[in-house]
């Protein structure tokens, strides 16, 4: 049977093809891509709503044979975990394409860039929707090469060698990680005889095998998330990427790692993960503190946001490691909140970089409030959201993770998690420090340089959905929770 | 003693051989048609051979059997079963594509048509024989029939000292390897009193005073086959030979000669020495790990396109050995064959595209900058083939084939090999992608400009030194019509095949039955 999620894969591909082949000016090509992204965004909301309506675990499920001799099936479906992330992906892609409409890259090739962004969208949606291990793996790899091109060809124009090095490092680290993930999948298949996530969940995996698999997945996805100490590729990749690359990298690609870890630890190897979970929690907490301290030392705004991502992902990893429904909820909430807020931050910083030519703090200068008041206000808003101001989305991401750590799975040592929770809470304070420092450095002070062009109409269009989502998720966290709690999370192991 | 021969079972190699002789004869009698007639005759032979493969064999067959004597299993020199037919299909299809690639060089007078076709088909016949061999002498004769014509093919180009040097290197290395193999065969014969697979397998199963001799004999026999596969440490001939040979011949060596070596290893290990599986899985596993690592690391530094593909084929040989290390029984052989089919298709595509670029004068990776923009057909074909070799989407067929060999390693509990494989796949990405990226980069000033009427010379890049350390971009003659349609046909065919297999990889797994 065909469930219809194929539409979400075909629409971006159609948009990419149209952007590459349509005749006329480049603007027409961007409009084609944007049209495809708009339709995809609208369509992608439907499974999320449908999920709320009936009690099924998976909506829009497709399950047909693909490579029969190996038992690989074309099995797609969305549940409480993946549906919000698909909407996040389509929303961020839409914002990216809107931003390309009026501001094509200086080096040209906007058609190709639009096509690559849409291919990344297609690969990410496929990864979130896949319910077969090999299909998951194929889509997981689909996003890599387009992202490599985005960073290497449209990245920092002042540093051609550096951007290619950053792109290659990103690619190689991710591929080593994904190869380990593949080994884990094959171990699962050798143990249970299936690649199907639903069947794996039914059949269960022996604890011993499960621990091996959980460890391999931890290392593999850890490189993608990135988890300290596998994070070294991230700051360069973010700071060298163009704005749309940074937004998608932080907003969507990092989520592929946390989503994969959560999906397989929760659904496939819940027992095997018990032995490894405390290590994941500890590494996550190290990431929180490390990210915060590294942020304090940054001289470059894009690198600063990149390091703050490591901290936020640390909260998500901590939430995954508690192995409870509350933890899964917190992790997923953190994923979406981070995607929206960090996407917005990268858009704003990208706008600043476009205007002054660099994201170096010294070059950017002070007093953004005076030189471009609206831009400064949005930067401050996003930074406050990111540091976890109550009332905005970031708050719930961190708070739910801490709450989940207070009450971990009974199989885990609670005292360990209490310690981790306390350290993570210190991390929250440090996060507040560096973002407040950043706001003071960039936004306040005496205006000793020229005024900058303020936020333009197309930027408003592109950023407003993210601002609204940040506020909405902060005031009504139930937006995320209504789909999440009833169906899958509460009932799953 | 007279013996009835099952002609049906040997029809396929006979047809290929008939095509070889026929090509030589028609070339001698109709010199004016030598631009295309020998190729057509050769292709006819290959198609007839493939027809026999497709149509005839529905059950295992044997020929040239010794009469059964008391207490000995029956030994047959010729064994054909389902897996054999898959090997044959790969060899025949790949040879046909190489033949098509070679044809335009007859018209240009670079290669003599009749001789080239004869040598190519004779060598392919040897590869067919190896896959069906049931005793060690047939195996060695088959291997030599693969190699001897190949030496000549490498050095056949007129007025070309580099080709001669490449042929000599290839010849010397090959002869040494064959001598070692013969030493191993003689030790096995001395210790077991037999050369047939049934008798050797039985004798090897007995614990006697000569058991160590049989073991040593087995390892030495494998050496010569490792040379054909280009496994480290028998790989040193590969880069120079590939670069010195005409590019289609290099493609032939990288696919058919390698396939012959692989099937030889599978035959020796599974038909003759299944009882030593505990030993040789470890040996082959180490060989595989070392081969892929050395191949990938060396490929990282290559700037010359053919040389890069040469080292990449060494690395791929390592991947191909993994399923053998996983036991080579049942799904192991099936995994090997699935990967080989993928490798044959995309590697031939890559070589064909590089041949096309070489006729345009671009022999180094740098020279091919922007190829996908100036010659989309060649550039996209090459890029897709490289992505398949790397195993990254959109080359899903390469990815799925990698999954299969990973699975073989994991199923055999060789997790360490799977992890080595994982790291190597990541290293491989770096050079494959660098190549792909060059193809899509903007065209540099001065390159790909028509004007200067200088004949394309694919040897120039080599003159710039080992690995091409002198990076001088040259303006070259480019006329779109310069690429022969045969080259574009092969690029298009392999591209179409790999794209179709990427969407529906099912047919790739027919060895699983």
PDB file of N, CA, C and O in Angstrom, chain A residues 36 39 64 74 173 197 229 234 292 305 310 316 321 323 344 346 365 375 380 396 407 418 422 442 485:
ATOM      1  N   UNK A  36       7.551  24.885  -5.038  1.00  0.00           N
ATOM      2  CA  UNK A  36       7.595  23.483  -4.612  1.00  0.00           C
ATOM      3  C   UNK A  36       7.724  23.396  -3.088  1.00  0.00           C
ATOM      4  O   UNK A  36       7.055  22.592  -2.428  1.00  0.00           O
ATOM      5  N   UNK A  39       4.361  24.181  -1.360  1.00  0.00           N
ATOM      6  CA  UNK A  39       3.421  23.066  -1.395  1.00  0.00           C
ATOM      7  C   UNK A  39       3.875  21.977  -0.422  1.00  0.00           C
ATOM      8  O   UNK A  39       3.073  21.397   0.321  1.00  0.00           O
ATOM      9  N   UNK A  64       6.040  -1.505   0.683  1.00  0.00           N
ATOM     10  CA  UNK A  64       6.102  -2.370  -0.492  1.00  0.00           C
ATOM     11  C   UNK A  64       7.520  -2.922  -0.609  1.00  0.00           C
ATOM     12  O   UNK A  64       8.459  -2.384  -0.025  1.00  0.00           O
ATOM     13  N   UNK A  74      10.452  -0.912   0.990  1.00  0.00           N
ATOM     14  CA  UNK A  74      10.221   0.522   0.911  1.00  0.00           C
ATOM     15  C   UNK A  74       9.134   0.833   1.928  1.00  0.00           C
ATOM     16  O   UNK A  74       7.950   0.762   1.650  1.00  0.00           O
ATOM     17  N   UNK A 173      33.859  12.884   8.453  1.00  0.00           N
ATOM     18  CA  UNK A 173      33.441  12.502   9.807  1.00  0.00           C
ATOM     19  C   UNK A 173      32.053  11.886   9.768  1.00  0.00           C
ATOM     20  O   UNK A 173      31.790  10.834  10.364  1.00  0.00           O
ATOM     21  N   UNK A 197      11.829  -1.554  11.109  1.00  0.00           N
ATOM     22  CA  UNK A 197      11.825  -0.994  12.457  1.00  0.00           C
ATOM     23  C   UNK A 197      10.611  -1.484  13.245  1.00  0.00           C
ATOM     24  O   UNK A 197      10.716  -1.807  14.434  1.00  0.00           O
ATOM     25  N   UNK A 229      33.271  14.129  22.293  1.00  0.00           N
ATOM     26  CA  UNK A 229      34.364  14.860  21.646  1.00  0.00           C
ATOM     27  C   UNK A 229      34.406  14.700  20.133  1.00  0.00           C
ATOM     28  O   UNK A 229      35.477  14.829  19.558  1.00  0.00           O
ATOM     29  N   UNK A 234      32.312  20.681  13.510  1.00  0.00           N
ATOM     30  CA  UNK A 234      31.124  21.535  13.445  1.00  0.00           C
ATOM     31  C   UNK A 234      31.417  23.029  13.326  1.00  0.00           C
ATOM     32  O   UNK A 234      30.864  23.695  12.451  1.00  0.00           O
ATOM     33  N   UNK A 292      29.442  25.948  26.349  1.00  0.00           N
ATOM     34  CA  UNK A 292      29.289  27.257  26.976  1.00  0.00           C
ATOM     35  C   UNK A 292      30.631  27.949  27.162  1.00  0.00           C
ATOM     36  O   UNK A 292      30.788  29.136  26.850  1.00  0.00           O
ATOM     37  N   UNK A 305      27.635  30.750  17.563  1.00  0.00           N
ATOM     38  CA  UNK A 305      26.358  30.034  17.483  1.00  0.00           C
ATOM     39  C   UNK A 305      26.610  28.543  17.272  1.00  0.00           C
ATOM     40  O   UNK A 305      25.895  27.701  17.806  1.00  0.00           O
ATOM     41  N   UNK A 310      26.405  22.986  20.097  1.00  0.00           N
ATOM     42  CA  UNK A 310      26.928  21.811  20.805  1.00  0.00           C
ATOM     43  C   UNK A 310      26.305  21.733  22.188  1.00  0.00           C
ATOM     44  O   UNK A 310      25.913  20.666  22.665  1.00  0.00           O
ATOM     45  N   UNK A 316      19.752  17.800  24.568  1.00  0.00           N
ATOM     46  CA  UNK A 316      18.956  16.781  23.878  1.00  0.00           C
ATOM     47  C   UNK A 316      19.521  15.395  24.174  1.00  0.00           C
ATOM     48  O   UNK A 316      18.775  14.442  24.459  1.00  0.00           O
ATOM     49  N   UNK A 321      19.205  10.147  26.983  1.00  0.00           N
ATOM     50  CA  UNK A 321      19.866   9.127  27.797  1.00  0.00           C
ATOM     51  C   UNK A 321      19.044   8.708  29.001  1.00  0.00           C
ATOM     52  O   UNK A 321      19.365   7.702  29.621  1.00  0.00           O
ATOM     53  N   UNK A 323      16.054   7.590  28.956  1.00  0.00           N
ATOM     54  CA  UNK A 323      15.317   6.397  28.552  1.00  0.00           C
ATOM     55  C   UNK A 323      13.906   6.335  29.124  1.00  0.00           C
ATOM     56  O   UNK A 323      13.430   5.276  29.528  1.00  0.00           O
ATOM     57  N   UNK A 344      16.883  30.802  13.104  1.00  0.00           N
ATOM     58  CA  UNK A 344      16.686  32.255  13.124  1.00  0.00           C
ATOM     59  C   UNK A 344      18.002  32.987  13.409  1.00  0.00           C
ATOM     60  O   UNK A 344      18.347  33.972  12.745  1.00  0.00           O
ATOM     61  N   UNK A 346      21.043  32.011  12.819  1.00  0.00           N
ATOM     62  CA  UNK A 346      21.952  31.987  11.665  1.00  0.00           C
ATOM     63  C   UNK A 346      21.467  32.920  10.561  1.00  0.00           C
ATOM     64  O   UNK A 346      22.277  33.545   9.872  1.00  0.00           O
ATOM     65  N   UNK A 365      31.430  45.266  15.009  1.00  0.00           N
ATOM     66  CA  UNK A 365      31.334  46.495  15.792  1.00  0.00           C
ATOM     67  C   UNK A 365      30.197  46.456  16.789  1.00  0.00           C
ATOM     68  O   UNK A 365      29.522  45.424  16.962  1.00  0.00           O
ATOM     69  N   UNK A 375      17.116  44.968  13.198  1.00  0.00           N
ATOM     70  CA  UNK A 375      18.038  43.832  13.122  1.00  0.00           C
ATOM     71  C   UNK A 375      18.576  43.496  14.513  1.00  0.00           C
ATOM     72  O   UNK A 375      18.626  42.331  14.927  1.00  0.00           O
ATOM     73  N   UNK A 380      18.723  40.142  19.383  1.00  0.00           N
ATOM     74  CA  UNK A 380      18.570  40.010  20.831  1.00  0.00           C
ATOM     75  C   UNK A 380      17.467  39.019  21.165  1.00  0.00           C
ATOM     76  O   UNK A 380      17.608  38.181  22.069  1.00  0.00           O
ATOM     77  N   UNK A 396      11.687  25.643  27.315  1.00  0.00           N
ATOM     78  CA  UNK A 396      11.111  24.319  27.507  1.00  0.00           C
ATOM     79  C   UNK A 396      12.076  23.224  27.079  1.00  0.00           C
ATOM     80  O   UNK A 396      12.108  22.162  27.702  1.00  0.00           O
ATOM     81  N   UNK A 407      14.182  12.242  36.946  1.00  0.00           N
ATOM     82  CA  UNK A 407      13.436  11.006  37.163  1.00  0.00           C
ATOM     83  C   UNK A 407      13.740  10.018  36.040  1.00  0.00           C
ATOM     84  O   UNK A 407      12.905   9.768  35.185  1.00  0.00           O
ATOM     85  N   UNK A 418      21.188  12.649  38.937  1.00  0.00           N
ATOM     86  CA  UNK A 418      21.045  13.880  39.721  1.00  0.00           C
ATOM     87  C   UNK A 418      22.289  14.741  39.583  1.00  0.00           C
ATOM     88  O   UNK A 418      22.213  15.966  39.423  1.00  0.00           O
ATOM     89  N   UNK A 422      22.513  18.496  37.923  1.00  0.00           N
ATOM     90  CA  UNK A 422      23.047  19.703  38.574  1.00  0.00           C
ATOM     91  C   UNK A 422      24.088  20.375  37.678  1.00  0.00           C
ATOM     92  O   UNK A 422      24.079  21.603  37.485  1.00  0.00           O
ATOM     93  N   UNK A 442      27.418  43.217  20.814  1.00  0.00           N
ATOM     94  CA  UNK A 442      26.975  43.500  19.448  1.00  0.00           C
ATOM     95  C   UNK A 442      25.918  44.596  19.409  1.00  0.00           C
ATOM     96  O   UNK A 442      25.967  45.480  18.556  1.00  0.00           O
ATOM     97  N   UNK A 485       2.125  13.104  23.306  1.00  0.00           N
ATOM     98  CA  UNK A 485       1.876  12.264  24.470  1.00  0.00           C
ATOM     99  C   UNK A 485       0.908  11.111  24.208  1.00  0.00           C
ATOM    100  O   UNK A 485       1.242   9.971  24.472  1.00  0.00           O
TER     101      UNK A 485
END
